[in-house]
Amino acid sequence: MRKYLVTGGAGFIGSNYIRYMLNKYKDVSIINLDKLTYAGNLENLKDVENDPRYEFVKGDIGDEAIVDELIAKADVVVNFAAESHVDRSIGAPDDFIKTDIFGAFVLLEAARKHHVDRFIQISTDEVYGSIENGSFKETDPLMPSSPYSASKTGADRLAFSYFVTYGVPVIITRCSNNYGPFHYPEKLIPLFITNALEDKPLPIYGDGLYVRDWIYVEDHCAGVDFVTEKGEPGEVYNIGGGNERTNLEITDYVLRKLEKPETLKTFVKDRPGHDRRYAVDCSKMNAMGWKPKHDLTQALDKTISWYIDNRSWWEKIKSGEYLDYYKQQYQS
Ligand code: NAD
Ligand code: TYD
């Protein structure tokens, strides 16, 4: 029985990953360490909460005592825990430094002490910064431009240093923009689907011609599992969806699908330091025999249906904490 410590497992990608792993493998046990910030939601894991192979522990990855105790029992650590929203990092970077960098440090120290088999650091394509043409390879320089991506870069390189300096078997993944069920409705796709369902304006930053490469969350989860099995310690792996779209293309698709009027499109003040385009070169993963399985249109349709069918999940979120001040700050 392989023992996993998954951090940030009550968030969007972490909860999808836990479900994916419990479905795929009989012989795994998973401890989910999550602080339950505004983005952590145990409802995301209702269907697995009674699985005897799964345990939830509420706690902070920056808390040395709890991390030490849990990593002592783990074979594999997968660190998803992070503050993850660029707009919030612009309003208040503090927690990004504390969780994304210091939290990763605490985990790495414990991994070093307890000799884990693998430490998977979930990084992001945002560490490379923006690229006008072409795509970034794993060996390209990192030029993050938001406090979020800079914090993630700190953790990414700190994790690498623990491989080089102490031999901790670290693997780093840099994935593109995810979408799918349980995505917190402050990010583009779930915000626009849910706003459209409520006949509310869809706030498009700047000219809407910013480009992201979209990957269905299950493909990301499969990619993380793939590198855990087949990846080499000390290596970085880009994981991309191969689906570049402008924000306006995504917006138009959502509106058409939900049969909502174009007039919901609302151009608002741009995000400061907004990266024009993200793109990763995935030839390294492709050469190892991995590629994403989901087609953007079909998986986006499935995602839209999920938000239609799970209205109470996102209505609860949107009626509370969601309407916070960081968000409103950039939408006047
Ligand atoms: P999310 O915001 O939905 O979830 C983050 C989770 O981490 C939440 O459950 C939260 O409670 C938990 N958390 C936050 N601070 C913590 C702390 N100090 N201790 C323990 N738990 C804490 O984020 P997500 O979109 O699921 O992203 C997960 C990871 O994947 C992040 O590391 C993010 O940088 C990375 N990533 C995300 C994307 C994307 O498109 N969402 C793309 C590439 C990489
Ligand atoms: P987001 O989902 O925040 O992901 P990231 O910034 O990490 O890529 O945003 C995706 C794109 O959508 C990005 O170019 C910013 C833009 N965007 C809007 O135009 N309006 C919004 O309300 C949000 C949340 C994002």
Short mmCIF file of C-alpha atoms and ligand atoms in Angstrom, two decimals:
data_model
loop_
_atom_site.label_atom_id
_atom_site.label_comp_id
_atom_site.label_asym_id
_atom_site.label_seq_id
_atom_site.Cartn_x
_atom_site.Cartn_y
_atom_site.Cartn_z
CA MET A 1 0.00 0.00 0.00
CA ARG A 2 1.58 3.24 -1.13
CA LYS A 3 0.98 6.16 1.24
CA TYR A 4 0.41 9.63 -0.17
CA LEU A 5 0.37 12.94 1.63
CA VAL A 6 -1.57 15.36 -0.58
CA THR A 7 -1.56 18.99 0.50
CA GLY A 8 -4.28 21.42 -0.57
CA GLY A 9 -6.51 18.47 -1.40
CA ALA A 10 -9.71 20.34 -0.54
CA GLY A 11 -9.14 22.82 -3.38
CA PHE A 12 -10.00 22.51 -7.06
CA ILE A 13 -7.17 20.41 -8.51
CA GLY A 14 -6.25 18.61 -5.27
CA SER A 15 -9.79 17.28 -4.77
CA ASN A 16 -9.96 16.09 -8.38
CA TYR A 17 -6.56 14.44 -7.94
CA ILE A 18 -7.58 12.59 -4.76
CA ARG A 19 -10.72 11.28 -6.46
CA TYR A 20 -8.69 10.28 -9.54
CA MET A 21 -6.12 8.38 -7.46
CA LEU A 22 -8.67 6.56 -5.27
CA ASN A 23 -10.54 5.49 -8.41
CA LYS A 24 -7.44 4.43 -10.28
CA TYR A 25 -5.58 2.49 -7.57
CA LYS A 26 -6.90 0.03 -5.02
CA ASP A 27 -3.69 -0.04 -3.00
CA VAL A 28 -3.19 3.61 -2.07
CA SER A 29 -3.88 5.53 1.10
CA ILE A 30 -4.16 9.30 1.03
CA ILE A 31 -3.89 11.84 3.80
CA ASN A 32 -5.17 15.25 2.75
CA LEU A 33 -3.59 18.12 4.69
CA ASP A 34 -5.50 21.32 4.02
CA LYS A 35 -5.89 24.58 5.93
CA LEU A 36 -9.38 25.15 4.51
CA THR A 37 -8.80 28.71 3.40
CA TYR A 38 -11.58 30.44 1.43
CA ALA A 39 -10.67 28.10 -1.48
CA GLY A 40 -10.71 24.85 0.49
CA ASN A 41 -14.05 23.10 0.60
CA LEU A 42 -14.72 19.66 2.03
CA GLU A 43 -17.86 19.42 -0.09
CA ASN A 44 -15.48 18.80 -2.99
CA LEU A 45 -14.69 15.40 -1.46
CA LYS A 46 -18.08 14.33 -0.08
CA ASP A 47 -18.11 11.21 -2.26
CA VAL A 48 -14.81 9.90 -0.86
CA GLU A 49 -14.93 11.11 2.74
CA ASN A 50 -15.92 7.69 4.09
CA ASP A 51 -13.41 5.75 2.00
CA PRO A 52 -11.19 3.90 4.53
CA ARG A 53 -8.15 4.72 2.38
CA TYR A 54 -8.73 8.46 2.80
CA GLU A 55 -8.14 10.75 5.79
CA PHE A 56 -8.54 14.51 6.12
CA VAL A 57 -6.35 16.56 8.45
CA LYS A 58 -7.01 20.25 8.88
CA GLY A 59 -3.74 22.13 9.12
CA ASP A 60 -1.24 24.53 7.59
CA ILE A 61 1.70 23.34 5.48
CA GLY A 62 3.71 25.99 7.32
CA ASP A 63 3.14 24.20 10.65
CA GLU A 64 6.31 22.19 11.24
CA ALA A 65 4.86 19.89 13.91
CA ILE A 66 1.92 18.66 11.89
CA VAL A 67 3.93 18.42 8.68
CA ASP A 68 6.66 16.40 10.40
CA GLU A 69 4.12 13.99 11.87
CA LEU A 70 2.35 13.43 8.53
CA ILE A 71 5.41 13.21 6.29
CA ALA A 72 6.91 10.62 8.64
CA LYS A 73 4.04 8.34 7.51
CA ALA A 74 4.19 9.15 3.77
CA ASP A 75 5.96 7.56 0.81
CA VAL A 76 4.94 10.24 -1.67
CA VAL A 77 4.20 13.93 -1.04
CA VAL A 78 2.20 15.89 -3.62
CA ASN A 79 2.15 19.59 -2.82
CA PHE A 80 -0.89 21.31 -4.31
CA ALA A 81 -1.40 23.67 -1.35
CA ALA A 82 -1.08 27.28 -2.40
CA GLU A 83 -2.72 30.62 -2.60
CA SER A 84 -3.61 30.38 -6.27
CA HIS A 85 -5.38 33.48 -7.55
CA VAL A 86 -3.39 36.19 -9.35
CA ASP A 87 -5.90 38.97 -8.54
CA ARG A 88 -5.71 38.21 -4.83
CA SER A 89 -1.91 38.20 -4.99
CA ILE A 90 -2.06 41.73 -6.39
CA GLY A 91 -4.32 42.91 -3.56
CA ALA A 92 -2.52 41.10 -0.70
CA PRO A 93 0.65 39.12 -1.47
CA ASP A 94 1.42 38.17 2.17
CA ASP A 95 -0.27 34.78 2.26
CA PHE A 96 1.30 33.86 -1.09
CA ILE A 97 4.75 34.25 0.39
CA LYS A 98 3.75 32.40 3.57
CA THR A 99 2.07 29.43 1.92
CA ASP A 100 3.57 29.13 -1.53
CA ILE A 101 7.20 29.69 -0.47
CA PHE A 102 7.52 29.17 3.30
CA GLY A 103 4.99 26.33 3.32
CA ALA A 104 6.89 24.54 0.56
CA PHE A 105 10.10 25.01 2.56
CA VAL A 106 8.55 23.36 5.65
CA LEU A 107 7.39 20.41 3.53
CA LEU A 108 10.78 20.04 1.86
CA GLU A 109 12.60 20.09 5.20
CA ALA A 110 10.38 17.30 6.52
CA ALA A 111 10.78 15.36 3.25
CA ARG A 112 14.55 15.61 3.65
CA LYS A 113 14.42 14.40 7.24
CA HIS A 114 12.09 11.46 6.57
CA HIS A 115 13.52 10.32 3.20
CA VAL A 116 10.32 10.21 1.15
CA ASP A 117 10.31 8.24 -2.14
CA ARG A 118 8.98 11.17 -4.18
CA PHE A 119 8.18 14.83 -3.57
CA ILE A 120 5.99 16.28 -6.32
CA GLN A 121 5.98 20.06 -6.38
CA ILE A 122 2.97 21.34 -8.32
CA SER A 123 4.30 24.44 -10.00
CA THR A 124 2.69 26.35 -12.88
CA ASP A 125 3.35 27.56 -16.43
CA GLU A 126 3.07 31.09 -15.01
CA VAL A 127 6.64 30.82 -13.66
CA TYR A 128 7.96 31.39 -17.20
CA GLY A 129 6.06 34.64 -17.60
CA SER A 130 4.49 35.80 -20.83
CA ILE A 131 5.55 34.75 -24.33
CA GLU A 132 4.40 36.42 -27.55
CA ASN A 133 5.23 33.61 -30.00
CA GLY A 134 6.33 30.00 -29.58
CA SER A 135 6.34 28.17 -26.26
CA PHE A 136 8.56 27.66 -23.25
CA LYS A 137 10.69 24.58 -22.71
CA GLU A 138 11.50 23.29 -19.22
CA THR A 139 15.04 24.71 -19.53
CA ASP A 140 13.95 28.27 -20.37
CA PRO A 141 14.59 31.06 -17.87
CA LEU A 142 11.84 31.90 -15.39
CA MET A 143 10.45 35.45 -15.53
CA PRO A 144 7.36 35.52 -13.30
CA SER A 145 5.47 38.78 -13.22
CA SER A 146 2.81 38.57 -10.49
CA PRO A 147 3.32 38.04 -6.75
CA TYR A 148 1.51 34.71 -7.29
CA SER A 149 3.81 33.46 -10.04
CA ALA A 150 6.89 34.84 -8.26
CA SER A 151 5.94 32.91 -5.10
CA LYS A 152 5.39 29.76 -7.14
CA THR A 153 8.79 30.30 -8.77
CA GLY A 154 10.38 30.55 -5.33
CA ALA A 155 8.91 27.17 -4.36
CA ASP A 156 9.76 25.63 -7.73
CA ARG A 157 13.44 26.54 -7.47
CA LEU A 158 13.63 25.81 -3.73
CA ALA A 159 12.32 22.31 -4.45
CA PHE A 160 14.98 21.89 -7.16
CA SER A 161 17.67 23.03 -4.71
CA TYR A 162 16.59 20.32 -2.26
CA PHE A 163 17.21 17.76 -5.01
CA VAL A 164 20.63 19.16 -5.93
CA THR A 165 21.81 19.90 -2.41
CA TYR A 166 20.24 17.16 -0.30
CA GLY A 167 19.18 14.55 -2.84
CA VAL A 168 15.48 14.82 -2.01
CA PRO A 169 13.74 13.04 -4.95
CA VAL A 170 11.85 16.10 -6.13
CA ILE A 171 9.83 16.23 -9.35
CA ILE A 172 8.39 19.54 -10.53
CA THR A 173 5.36 19.95 -12.81
CA ARG A 174 4.43 23.17 -14.63
CA CYS A 175 0.89 22.91 -15.87
CA SER A 176 -1.20 25.31 -17.91
CA ASN A 177 -4.66 26.71 -16.97
CA ASN A 178 -7.02 24.02 -15.65
CA TYR A 179 -10.81 23.92 -15.89
CA GLY A 180 -13.40 21.41 -14.71
CA PRO A 181 -15.69 20.56 -11.78
CA PHE A 182 -15.13 22.17 -8.35
CA HIS A 183 -13.24 25.13 -9.83
CA TYR A 184 -13.66 28.07 -7.47
CA PRO A 185 -15.83 30.72 -9.14
CA GLU A 186 -13.28 33.52 -8.98
CA LYS A 187 -11.29 32.14 -11.94
CA LEU A 188 -12.24 32.96 -15.54
CA ILE A 189 -14.16 29.87 -16.67
CA PRO A 190 -16.24 29.12 -13.55
CA LEU A 191 -16.82 32.84 -12.93
CA PHE A 192 -18.13 33.36 -16.44
CA ILE A 193 -20.28 30.22 -16.47
CA THR A 194 -21.88 31.05 -13.13
CA ASN A 195 -22.31 34.76 -13.90
CA ALA A 196 -23.95 33.86 -17.21
CA LEU A 197 -26.28 31.44 -15.42
CA GLU A 198 -27.23 34.30 -13.08
CA ASP A 199 -27.57 36.79 -15.97
CA LYS A 200 -24.77 38.88 -14.45
CA PRO A 201 -22.08 40.74 -16.43
CA LEU A 202 -18.92 38.86 -17.46
CA PRO A 203 -16.01 41.17 -16.56
CA ILE A 204 -13.43 40.94 -19.38
CA TYR A 205 -10.09 42.45 -18.42
CA GLY A 206 -8.57 44.86 -20.96
CA ASP A 207 -9.18 43.94 -24.60
CA GLY A 208 -9.91 40.25 -23.84
CA LEU A 209 -7.22 39.11 -26.26
CA TYR A 210 -5.07 37.50 -23.57
CA VAL A 211 -4.27 33.88 -24.39
CA ARG A 212 -4.26 30.87 -22.06
CA ASP A 213 -3.72 27.17 -22.84
CA TRP A 214 -6.62 25.25 -21.26
CA ILE A 215 -6.35 21.72 -19.87
CA TYR A 216 -9.16 19.64 -18.40
CA VAL A 217 -8.36 19.04 -14.71
CA GLU A 218 -8.51 15.24 -15.04
CA ASP A 219 -5.73 15.41 -17.64
CA HIS A 220 -3.60 17.40 -15.21
CA CYS A 221 -4.25 14.80 -12.48
CA ALA A 222 -3.27 12.01 -14.89
CA GLY A 223 -0.11 13.93 -15.82
CA VAL A 224 0.89 14.29 -12.18
CA ASP A 225 0.35 10.57 -11.63
CA PHE A 226 2.33 9.80 -14.80
CA VAL A 227 5.42 11.77 -13.70
CA THR A 228 5.20 10.27 -10.21
CA GLU A 229 5.53 6.83 -11.82
CA LYS A 230 7.74 7.57 -14.81
CA GLY A 231 9.49 10.86 -14.08
CA GLU A 232 13.09 11.29 -12.94
CA PRO A 233 14.01 13.04 -9.70
CA GLY A 234 15.38 16.53 -10.29
CA GLU A 235 13.40 16.94 -13.51
CA VAL A 236 10.79 19.50 -14.49
CA TYR A 237 7.81 18.52 -16.66
CA ASN A 238 5.57 20.90 -18.57
CA ILE A 239 1.95 19.73 -18.76
CA GLY A 240 -0.22 21.53 -21.30
CA GLY A 241 -3.64 21.06 -22.81
CA GLY A 242 -2.72 22.12 -26.34
CA ASN A 243 -5.81 24.37 -26.41
CA GLU A 244 -4.84 28.01 -26.71
CA ARG A 245 -7.78 30.40 -26.69
CA THR A 246 -8.24 34.11 -26.12
CA ASN A 247 -10.40 35.06 -23.17
CA LEU A 248 -12.94 36.44 -25.65
CA GLU A 249 -13.15 33.08 -27.45
CA ILE A 250 -13.87 31.37 -24.12
CA THR A 251 -16.43 34.05 -23.23
CA ASP A 252 -18.25 33.77 -26.56
CA TYR A 253 -18.35 29.99 -26.29
CA VAL A 254 -19.86 30.06 -22.80
CA LEU A 255 -22.50 32.61 -23.80
CA ARG A 256 -23.45 30.69 -26.95
CA LYS A 257 -23.67 27.39 -25.10
CA LEU A 258 -25.88 28.86 -22.37
CA GLU A 259 -27.91 30.85 -24.91
CA LYS A 260 -27.19 34.09 -23.09
CA PRO A 261 -26.94 37.51 -24.75
CA GLU A 262 -23.68 39.11 -25.94
CA THR A 263 -24.66 42.16 -23.88
CA LEU A 264 -23.42 40.34 -20.75
CA LYS A 265 -19.86 40.91 -22.02
CA THR A 266 -18.45 43.82 -20.03
CA PHE A 267 -14.99 45.23 -20.67
CA VAL A 268 -13.40 46.35 -17.39
CA LYS A 269 -10.10 47.83 -16.24
CA ASP A 270 -7.16 45.53 -16.96
CA ARG A 271 -5.34 43.48 -14.34
CA PRO A 272 -2.04 45.20 -13.43
CA GLY A 273 0.96 43.35 -14.91
CA HIS A 274 -1.36 41.11 -16.93
CA ASP A 275 0.59 38.39 -18.79
CA ARG A 276 -0.43 38.45 -22.46
CA ARG A 277 0.06 34.79 -23.31
CA TYR A 278 1.15 31.56 -21.65
CA ALA A 279 2.35 28.61 -23.70
CA VAL A 280 4.38 25.54 -22.76
CA ASP A 281 6.23 23.11 -25.00
CA CYS A 282 5.18 19.61 -23.95
CA SER A 283 7.52 17.60 -26.17
CA LYS A 284 9.31 16.18 -23.12
CA MET A 285 6.12 14.58 -21.76
CA ASN A 286 5.00 13.59 -25.27
CA ALA A 287 8.29 11.80 -25.89
CA MET A 288 7.68 9.82 -22.68
CA GLY A 289 4.33 8.71 -24.10
CA TRP A 290 1.95 11.07 -22.31
CA LYS A 291 -0.60 13.46 -23.74
CA PRO A 292 -3.92 14.90 -22.55
CA LYS A 293 -7.03 12.89 -23.47
CA HIS A 294 -9.75 15.50 -23.40
CA ASP A 295 -10.95 17.66 -26.24
CA LEU A 296 -11.60 21.27 -25.18
CA THR A 297 -15.12 21.59 -26.59
CA GLN A 298 -16.39 18.34 -25.11
CA ALA A 299 -14.75 18.86 -21.74
CA LEU A 300 -15.92 22.48 -21.59
CA ASP A 301 -19.47 21.32 -22.33
CA LYS A 302 -19.14 18.75 -19.54
CA THR A 303 -17.87 21.49 -17.21
CA ILE A 304 -20.74 23.82 -18.12
CA SER A 305 -23.21 20.98 -17.42
CA TRP A 306 -21.55 20.35 -14.07
CA TYR A 307 -22.12 23.99 -13.03
CA ILE A 308 -25.76 23.75 -14.18
CA ASP A 309 -26.27 20.55 -12.18
CA ASN A 310 -24.39 21.73 -9.07
CA ARG A 311 -25.88 25.14 -8.57
CA SER A 312 -26.02 24.89 -4.77
CA TRP A 313 -22.24 24.23 -4.65
CA TRP A 314 -21.35 27.54 -6.28
CA GLU A 315 -24.29 29.58 -4.98
CA LYS A 316 -23.09 28.98 -1.42
CA ILE A 317 -19.63 30.19 -2.36
CA LYS A 318 -20.79 33.24 -4.29
CA SER A 319 -23.10 34.46 -1.56
CA GLY A 320 -20.30 34.70 1.01
CA GLU A 321 -16.59 35.32 1.14
CA TYR A 322 -16.42 35.40 -2.63
CA LEU A 323 -17.59 39.01 -2.80
CA ASP A 324 -14.42 40.20 -1.19
CA TYR A 325 -12.64 43.40 -1.54
CA TYR A 326 -9.65 42.24 -3.61
CA LYS A 327 -11.92 41.19 -6.39
CA GLN A 328 -13.94 44.39 -6.43
CA GLN A 329 -10.81 46.52 -6.38
CA TYR A 330 -9.96 45.71 -10.01
CA GLN A 331 -13.39 45.91 -11.53
CA SER A 332 -14.30 49.56 -11.45
P1 NAD B 1 -7.18 26.25 -5.06
O1 NAD B 1 -7.01 27.67 -4.63
O2 NAD B 1 -8.49 25.79 -5.60
O3 NAD B 1 -6.84 25.27 -3.83
C1 NAD B 1 -5.77 25.51 -2.96
C2 NAD B 1 -5.97 24.62 -1.73
O4 NAD B 1 -4.84 24.82 -0.88
C3 NAD B 1 -7.22 24.97 -0.92
O5 NAD B 1 -7.91 23.80 -0.55
C4 NAD B 1 -6.65 25.68 0.31
O6 NAD B 1 -7.47 25.53 1.48
C5 NAD B 1 -5.31 24.99 0.45
N1 NAD B 1 -4.32 25.80 1.19
C6 NAD B 1 -4.02 27.10 0.99
N2 NAD B 1 -3.08 27.49 1.88
C7 NAD B 1 -2.77 26.41 2.62
C8 NAD B 1 -1.86 26.17 3.67
N3 NAD B 1 -1.07 27.14 4.16
N4 NAD B 1 -1.78 24.92 4.20
C9 NAD B 1 -2.59 23.91 3.74
N5 NAD B 1 -3.49 24.10 2.76
C10 NAD B 1 -3.57 25.33 2.20
O7 NAD B 1 -6.01 25.99 -6.10
P2 NAD B 1 -5.96 25.03 -7.37
O8 NAD B 1 -6.43 25.77 -8.55
O9 NAD B 1 -6.55 23.72 -7.01
O10 NAD B 1 -4.37 24.86 -7.53
C11 NAD B 1 -3.68 23.82 -6.85
C12 NAD B 1 -2.21 23.92 -7.18
O11 NAD B 1 -2.01 23.82 -8.60
C13 NAD B 1 -1.57 25.23 -6.76
O12 NAD B 1 -0.28 24.95 -6.28
C14 NAD B 1 -1.49 26.02 -8.06
O13 NAD B 1 -0.41 26.94 -8.03
C15 NAD B 1 -1.24 24.91 -9.05
N6 NAD B 1 -1.69 25.18 -10.43
C16 NAD B 1 -2.96 25.59 -10.66
C17 NAD B 1 -3.39 25.79 -11.97
C18 NAD B 1 -4.81 26.20 -12.26
O14 NAD B 1 -5.15 26.45 -13.43
N7 NAD B 1 -5.71 26.27 -11.27
C19 NAD B 1 -2.51 25.57 -13.03
C20 NAD B 1 -1.20 25.16 -12.76
C21 NAD B 1 -0.81 24.95 -11.45
P1 TYD B 2 -7.53 33.36 -14.27
O1 TYD B 2 -8.63 32.36 -14.34
O2 TYD B 2 -7.48 34.29 -13.10
O3 TYD B 2 -6.17 32.56 -14.45
P2 TYD B 2 -4.66 33.12 -14.66
O4 TYD B 2 -4.63 34.59 -14.52
O5 TYD B 2 -3.93 32.46 -13.53
O6 TYD B 2 -4.27 32.66 -16.02
O7 TYD B 2 -7.60 34.26 -15.58
C1 TYD B 2 -7.51 33.69 -16.87
C2 TYD B 2 -7.54 34.85 -17.87
O8 TYD B 2 -8.82 35.49 -17.80
C3 TYD B 2 -6.52 35.93 -17.58
O9 TYD B 2 -6.06 36.47 -18.81
C4 TYD B 2 -7.32 36.99 -16.83
C5 TYD B 2 -8.69 36.87 -17.46
N1 TYD B 2 -9.84 37.21 -16.58
C6 TYD B 2 -10.78 38.15 -17.01
O10 TYD B 2 -10.70 38.72 -18.11
N2 TYD B 2 -11.83 38.44 -16.17
C7 TYD B 2 -11.96 37.85 -14.94
O11 TYD B 2 -12.92 38.17 -14.20
C8 TYD B 2 -10.99 36.87 -14.54
C9 TYD B 2 -11.09 36.21 -13.19
C10 TYD B 2 -9.95 36.60 -15.40
#
